[in-house]
mmCIF file of C-alpha atoms and ligand atoms in Angstrom:
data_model
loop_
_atom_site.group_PDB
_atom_site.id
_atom_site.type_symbol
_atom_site.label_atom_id
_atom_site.label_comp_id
_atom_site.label_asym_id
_atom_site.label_seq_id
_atom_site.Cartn_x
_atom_site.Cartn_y
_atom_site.Cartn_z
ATOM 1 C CA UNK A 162 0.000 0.000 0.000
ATOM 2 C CA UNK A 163 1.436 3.031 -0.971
ATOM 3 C CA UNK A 164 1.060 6.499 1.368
ATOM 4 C CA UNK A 165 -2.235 7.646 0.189
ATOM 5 C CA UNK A 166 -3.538 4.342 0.825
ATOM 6 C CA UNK A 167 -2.678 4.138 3.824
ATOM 7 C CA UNK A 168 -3.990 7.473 4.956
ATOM 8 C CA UNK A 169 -7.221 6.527 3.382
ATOM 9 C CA UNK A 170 -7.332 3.352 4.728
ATOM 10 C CA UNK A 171 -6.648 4.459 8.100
ATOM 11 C CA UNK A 172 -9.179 7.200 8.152
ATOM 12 C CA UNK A 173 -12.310 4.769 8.188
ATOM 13 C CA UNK A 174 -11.377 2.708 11.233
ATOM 14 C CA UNK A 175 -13.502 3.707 14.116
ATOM 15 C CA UNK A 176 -11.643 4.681 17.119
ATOM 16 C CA UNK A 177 -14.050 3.387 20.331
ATOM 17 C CA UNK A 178 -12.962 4.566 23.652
ATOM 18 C CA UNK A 179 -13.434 2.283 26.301
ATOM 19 C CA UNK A 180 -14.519 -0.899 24.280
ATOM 20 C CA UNK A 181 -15.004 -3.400 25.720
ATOM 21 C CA UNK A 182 -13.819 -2.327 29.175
ATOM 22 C CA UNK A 183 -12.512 1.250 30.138
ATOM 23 C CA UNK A 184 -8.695 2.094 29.118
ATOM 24 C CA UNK A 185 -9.307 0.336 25.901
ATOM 25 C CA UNK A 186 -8.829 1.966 22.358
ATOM 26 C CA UNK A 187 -10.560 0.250 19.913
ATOM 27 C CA UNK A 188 -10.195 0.028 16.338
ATOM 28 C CA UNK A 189 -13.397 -0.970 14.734
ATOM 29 C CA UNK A 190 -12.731 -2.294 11.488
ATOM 30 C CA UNK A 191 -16.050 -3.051 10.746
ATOM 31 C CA UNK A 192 -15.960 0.461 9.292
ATOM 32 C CA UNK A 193 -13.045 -0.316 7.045
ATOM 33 C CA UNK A 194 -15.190 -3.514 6.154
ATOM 34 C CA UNK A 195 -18.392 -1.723 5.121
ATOM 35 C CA UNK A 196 -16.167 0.535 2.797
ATOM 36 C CA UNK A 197 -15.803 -0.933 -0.610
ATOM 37 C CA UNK A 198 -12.630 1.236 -1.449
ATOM 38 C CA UNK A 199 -10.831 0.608 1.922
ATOM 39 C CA UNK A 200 -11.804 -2.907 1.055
ATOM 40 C CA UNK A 201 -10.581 -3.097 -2.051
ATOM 41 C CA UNK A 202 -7.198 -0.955 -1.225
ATOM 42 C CA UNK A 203 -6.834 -4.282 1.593
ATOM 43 C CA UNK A 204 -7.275 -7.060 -0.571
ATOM 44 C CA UNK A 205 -5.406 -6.161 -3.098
ATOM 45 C CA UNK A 206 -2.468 -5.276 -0.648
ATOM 46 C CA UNK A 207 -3.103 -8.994 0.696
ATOM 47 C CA UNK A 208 -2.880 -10.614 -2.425
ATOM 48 C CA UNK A 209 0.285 -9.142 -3.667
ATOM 49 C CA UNK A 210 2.512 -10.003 -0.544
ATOM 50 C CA UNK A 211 1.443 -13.490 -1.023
ATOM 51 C CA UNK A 212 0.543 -14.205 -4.630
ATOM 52 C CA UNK A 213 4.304 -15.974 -5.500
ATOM 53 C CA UNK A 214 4.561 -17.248 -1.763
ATOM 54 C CA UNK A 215 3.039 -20.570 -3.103
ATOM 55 C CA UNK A 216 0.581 -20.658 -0.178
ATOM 56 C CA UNK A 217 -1.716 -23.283 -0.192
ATOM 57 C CA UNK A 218 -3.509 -22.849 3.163
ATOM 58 C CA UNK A 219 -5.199 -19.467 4.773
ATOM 59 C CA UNK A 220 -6.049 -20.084 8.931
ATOM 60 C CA UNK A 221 -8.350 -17.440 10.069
ATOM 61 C CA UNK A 222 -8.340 -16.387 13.256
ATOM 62 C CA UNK A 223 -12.318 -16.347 14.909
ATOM 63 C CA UNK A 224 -14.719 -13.843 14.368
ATOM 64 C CA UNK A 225 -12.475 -11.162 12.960
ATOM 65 C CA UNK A 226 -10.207 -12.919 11.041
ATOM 66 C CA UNK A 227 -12.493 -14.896 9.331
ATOM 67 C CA UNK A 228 -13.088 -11.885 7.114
ATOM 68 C CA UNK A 229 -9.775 -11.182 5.571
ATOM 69 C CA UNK A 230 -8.898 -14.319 5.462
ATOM 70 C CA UNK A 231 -11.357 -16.049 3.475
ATOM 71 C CA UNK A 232 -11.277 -12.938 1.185
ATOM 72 C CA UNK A 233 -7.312 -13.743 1.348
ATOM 73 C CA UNK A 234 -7.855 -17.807 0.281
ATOM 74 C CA UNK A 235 -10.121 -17.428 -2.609
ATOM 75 C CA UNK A 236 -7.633 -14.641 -4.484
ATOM 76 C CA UNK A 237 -4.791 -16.827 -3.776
ATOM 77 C CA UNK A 238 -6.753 -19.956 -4.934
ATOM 78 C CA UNK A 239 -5.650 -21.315 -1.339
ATOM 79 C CA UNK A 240 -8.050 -23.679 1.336
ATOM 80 C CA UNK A 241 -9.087 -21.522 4.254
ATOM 81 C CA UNK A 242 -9.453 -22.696 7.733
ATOM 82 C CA UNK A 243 -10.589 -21.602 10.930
ATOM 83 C CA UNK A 244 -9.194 -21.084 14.326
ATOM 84 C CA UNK A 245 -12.218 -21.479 15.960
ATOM 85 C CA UNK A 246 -13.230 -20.588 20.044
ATOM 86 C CA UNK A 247 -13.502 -23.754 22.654
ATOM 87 C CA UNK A 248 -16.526 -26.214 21.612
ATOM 88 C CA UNK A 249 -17.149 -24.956 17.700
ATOM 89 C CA UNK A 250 -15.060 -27.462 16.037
ATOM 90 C CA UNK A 251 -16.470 -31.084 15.520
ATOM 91 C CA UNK A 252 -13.766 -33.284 14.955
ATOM 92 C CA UNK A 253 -10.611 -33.737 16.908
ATOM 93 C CA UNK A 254 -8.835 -30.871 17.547
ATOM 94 C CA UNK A 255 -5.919 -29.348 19.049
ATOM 95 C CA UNK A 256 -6.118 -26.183 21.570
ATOM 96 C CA UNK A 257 -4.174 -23.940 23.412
ATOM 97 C CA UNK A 258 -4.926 -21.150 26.065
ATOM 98 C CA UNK A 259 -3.572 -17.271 25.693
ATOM 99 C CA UNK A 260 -3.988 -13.352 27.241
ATOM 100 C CA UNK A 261 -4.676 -11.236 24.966
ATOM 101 C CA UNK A 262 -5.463 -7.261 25.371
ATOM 102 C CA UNK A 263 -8.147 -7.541 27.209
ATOM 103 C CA UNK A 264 -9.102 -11.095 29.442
ATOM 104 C CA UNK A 265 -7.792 -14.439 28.398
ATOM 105 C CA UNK A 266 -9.556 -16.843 25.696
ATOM 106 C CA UNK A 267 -8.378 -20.337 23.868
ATOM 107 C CA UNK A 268 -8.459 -21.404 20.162
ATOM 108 C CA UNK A 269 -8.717 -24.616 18.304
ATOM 109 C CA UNK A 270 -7.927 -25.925 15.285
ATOM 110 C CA UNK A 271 -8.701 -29.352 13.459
ATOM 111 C CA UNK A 272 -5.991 -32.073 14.002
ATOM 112 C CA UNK A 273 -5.728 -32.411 10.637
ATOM 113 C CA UNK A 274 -6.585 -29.011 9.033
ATOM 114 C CA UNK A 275 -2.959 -28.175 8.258
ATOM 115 C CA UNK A 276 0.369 -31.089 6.582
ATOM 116 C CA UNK A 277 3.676 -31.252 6.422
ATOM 117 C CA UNK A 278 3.065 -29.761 2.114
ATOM 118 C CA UNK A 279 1.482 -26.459 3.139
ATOM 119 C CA UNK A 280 2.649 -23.105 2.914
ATOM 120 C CA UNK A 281 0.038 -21.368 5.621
ATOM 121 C CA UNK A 282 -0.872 -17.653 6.104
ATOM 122 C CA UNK A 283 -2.311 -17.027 9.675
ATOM 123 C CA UNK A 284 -4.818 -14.140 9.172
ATOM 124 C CA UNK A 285 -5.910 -11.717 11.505
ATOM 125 C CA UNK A 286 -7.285 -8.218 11.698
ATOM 126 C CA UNK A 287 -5.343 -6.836 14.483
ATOM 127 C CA UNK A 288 -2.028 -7.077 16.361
ATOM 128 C CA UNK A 289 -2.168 -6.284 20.006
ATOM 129 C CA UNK A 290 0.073 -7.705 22.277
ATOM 130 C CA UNK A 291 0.673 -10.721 19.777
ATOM 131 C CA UNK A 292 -1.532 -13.187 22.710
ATOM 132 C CA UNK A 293 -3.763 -14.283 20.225
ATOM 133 C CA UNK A 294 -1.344 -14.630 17.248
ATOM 134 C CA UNK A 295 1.400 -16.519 19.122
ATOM 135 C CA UNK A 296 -1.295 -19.200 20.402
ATOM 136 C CA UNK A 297 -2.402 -19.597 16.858
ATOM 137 C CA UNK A 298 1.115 -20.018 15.502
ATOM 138 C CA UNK A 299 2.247 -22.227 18.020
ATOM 139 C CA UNK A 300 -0.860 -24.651 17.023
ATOM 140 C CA UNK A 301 -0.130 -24.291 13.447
ATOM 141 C CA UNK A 302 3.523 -25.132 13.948
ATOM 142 C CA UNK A 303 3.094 -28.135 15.771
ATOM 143 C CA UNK A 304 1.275 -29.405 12.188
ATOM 144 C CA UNK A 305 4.882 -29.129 10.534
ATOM 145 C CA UNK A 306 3.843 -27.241 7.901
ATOM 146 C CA UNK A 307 6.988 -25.994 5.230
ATOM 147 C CA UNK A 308 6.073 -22.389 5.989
ATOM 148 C CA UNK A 309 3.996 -20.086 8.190
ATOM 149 C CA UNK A 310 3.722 -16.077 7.079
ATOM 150 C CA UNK A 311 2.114 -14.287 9.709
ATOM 151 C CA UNK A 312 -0.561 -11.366 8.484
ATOM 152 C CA UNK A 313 -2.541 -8.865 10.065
ATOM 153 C CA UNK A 314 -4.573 -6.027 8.609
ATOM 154 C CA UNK A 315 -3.884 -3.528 11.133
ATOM 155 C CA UNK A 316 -1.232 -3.263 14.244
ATOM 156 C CA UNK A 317 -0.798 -1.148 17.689
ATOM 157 C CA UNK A 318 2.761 -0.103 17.625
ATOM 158 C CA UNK A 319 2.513 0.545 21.339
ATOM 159 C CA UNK A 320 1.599 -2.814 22.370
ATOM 160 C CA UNK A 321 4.534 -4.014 20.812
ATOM 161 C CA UNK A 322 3.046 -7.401 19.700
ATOM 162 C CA UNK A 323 5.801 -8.650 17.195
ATOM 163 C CA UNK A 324 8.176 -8.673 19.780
ATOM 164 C CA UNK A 325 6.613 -12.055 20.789
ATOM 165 C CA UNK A 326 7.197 -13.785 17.187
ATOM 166 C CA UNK A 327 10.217 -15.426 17.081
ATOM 167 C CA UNK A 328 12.838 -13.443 14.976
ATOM 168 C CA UNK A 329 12.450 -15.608 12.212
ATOM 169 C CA UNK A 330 9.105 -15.397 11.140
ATOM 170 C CA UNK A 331 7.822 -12.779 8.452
ATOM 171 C CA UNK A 332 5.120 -10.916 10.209
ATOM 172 C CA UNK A 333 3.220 -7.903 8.138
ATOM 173 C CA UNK A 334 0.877 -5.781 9.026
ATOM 174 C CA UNK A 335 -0.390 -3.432 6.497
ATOM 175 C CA UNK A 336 -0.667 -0.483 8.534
ATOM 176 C CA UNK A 337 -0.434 0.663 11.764
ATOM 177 C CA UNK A 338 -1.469 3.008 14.739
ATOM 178 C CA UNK A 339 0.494 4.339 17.183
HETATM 179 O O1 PRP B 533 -2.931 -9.348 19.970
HETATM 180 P P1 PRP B 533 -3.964 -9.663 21.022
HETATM 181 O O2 PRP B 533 -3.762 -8.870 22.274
HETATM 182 O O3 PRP B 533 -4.080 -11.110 21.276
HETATM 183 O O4 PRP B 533 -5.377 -9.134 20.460
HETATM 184 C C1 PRP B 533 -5.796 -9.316 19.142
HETATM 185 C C2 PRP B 533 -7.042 -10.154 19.062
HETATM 186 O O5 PRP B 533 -8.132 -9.501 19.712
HETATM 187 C C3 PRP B 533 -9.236 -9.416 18.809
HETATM 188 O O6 PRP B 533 -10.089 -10.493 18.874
HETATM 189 P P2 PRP B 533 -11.067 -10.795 20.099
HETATM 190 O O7 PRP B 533 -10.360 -11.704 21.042
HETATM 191 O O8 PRP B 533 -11.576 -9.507 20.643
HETATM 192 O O9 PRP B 533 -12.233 -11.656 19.451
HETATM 193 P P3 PRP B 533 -13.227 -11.498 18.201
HETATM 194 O O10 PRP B 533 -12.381 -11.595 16.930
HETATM 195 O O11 PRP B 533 -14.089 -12.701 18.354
HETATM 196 O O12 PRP B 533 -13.940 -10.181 18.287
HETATM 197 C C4 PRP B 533 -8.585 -9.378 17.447
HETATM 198 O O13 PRP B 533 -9.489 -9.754 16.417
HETATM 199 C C5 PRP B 533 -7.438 -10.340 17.610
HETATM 200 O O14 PRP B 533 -7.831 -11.690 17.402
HETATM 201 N N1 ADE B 534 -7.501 -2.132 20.904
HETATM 202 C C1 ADE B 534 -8.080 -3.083 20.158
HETATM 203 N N2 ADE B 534 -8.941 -2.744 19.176
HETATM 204 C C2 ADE B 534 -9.526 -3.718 18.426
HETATM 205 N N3 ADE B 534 -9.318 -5.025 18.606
HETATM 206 C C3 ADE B 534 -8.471 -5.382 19.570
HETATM 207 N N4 ADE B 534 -8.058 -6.599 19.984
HETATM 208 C C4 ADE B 534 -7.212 -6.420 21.006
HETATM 209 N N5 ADE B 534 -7.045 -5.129 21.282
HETATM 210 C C5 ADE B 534 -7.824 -4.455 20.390
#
């Protein structure tokens, strides 16, 4: 995304104070969601860090990153599956615990969603303090894929999230907020 794009980008995401408890900042992207250019301006961004990346799997992150990433899968012709809260997923599965900004949670994931041949993007909409993410990517990596690219539509630069990733990983986010 070039400088304009960002700008624009960043100018429909609804700032909420105190959401969902007081002290909290939120960025609503439901606002960049609803807007078709901001949308388009997004995808497009998506599809061109990954579209020679030979990906073959999307994992979206539930509720949020559900969005981006399916939108992410079908322009990469890639499978998309879901990290899903405690008690969604039918078959076996595999789970782990995390903190994230606010309160603690746990995702799943299918035991045998991801193999050893897959090149995975982990999608999600925002990077906090990298709780959520690093639970996610610790369940995908214990699938073996050959790759895992870690992707995020928006980060908080204060929260200092990619400082959890281990050094090796390529995390993106496509813009950020101080
Ligand atoms: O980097 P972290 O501090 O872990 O925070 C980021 C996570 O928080 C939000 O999801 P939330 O848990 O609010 O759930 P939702 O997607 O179901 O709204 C967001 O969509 C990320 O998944
Ligand atoms: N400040 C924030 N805004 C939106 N989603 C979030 N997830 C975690 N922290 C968040």
């Amino acid at each position: 995304m070039n400088k304009e794009e960002i700008e624009k980008v960043k100018a429909v995401v609804r700032n909420v104070p105190d959401f969902p408890e007081p002290g909290i900042q939120f960025k609503d992207l439901t606002t960049l969601f609803k807007n078709p250019a901001a949308l388009g301006i997004v995808r497009q961004a998506m599809v061109d860090l990954y579209r020679d990346k030979g990906v073959t799997k999307v994992v979206g992150i539930e509720a949020r990153g559900f969005i981006g990433g399916a939108i992410l899968a079908a322009d990469l012709d890639a499978g998309f599956v879901p990290l899903r809260k405690p008690g969604k997923l039918p078959a076996e599965t595999i789970k782990k615990s995390y903190a994230k900004e606010y309160g603690t949670d746990t995702i799943e994931i299918h035991r045998d969603a991801i193999t050893p041949d897959d090149v995975v993007v982990l999608h999600d909409d925002l990077l906090a303090t990298g709780g959520t993410m690093m639970a996610a990517y610790e369940l995908v990596k214990a699938m073996n894929p050959k790759k895992i690219y870690l992707n995020f539509i928006c980060g908080l630069t204060a929260l200092h999230g990619r400082d959890v990733f281990p050094k090796d990983v390529e995390v993106t986010t496509l813009f950020d907020f101080d």
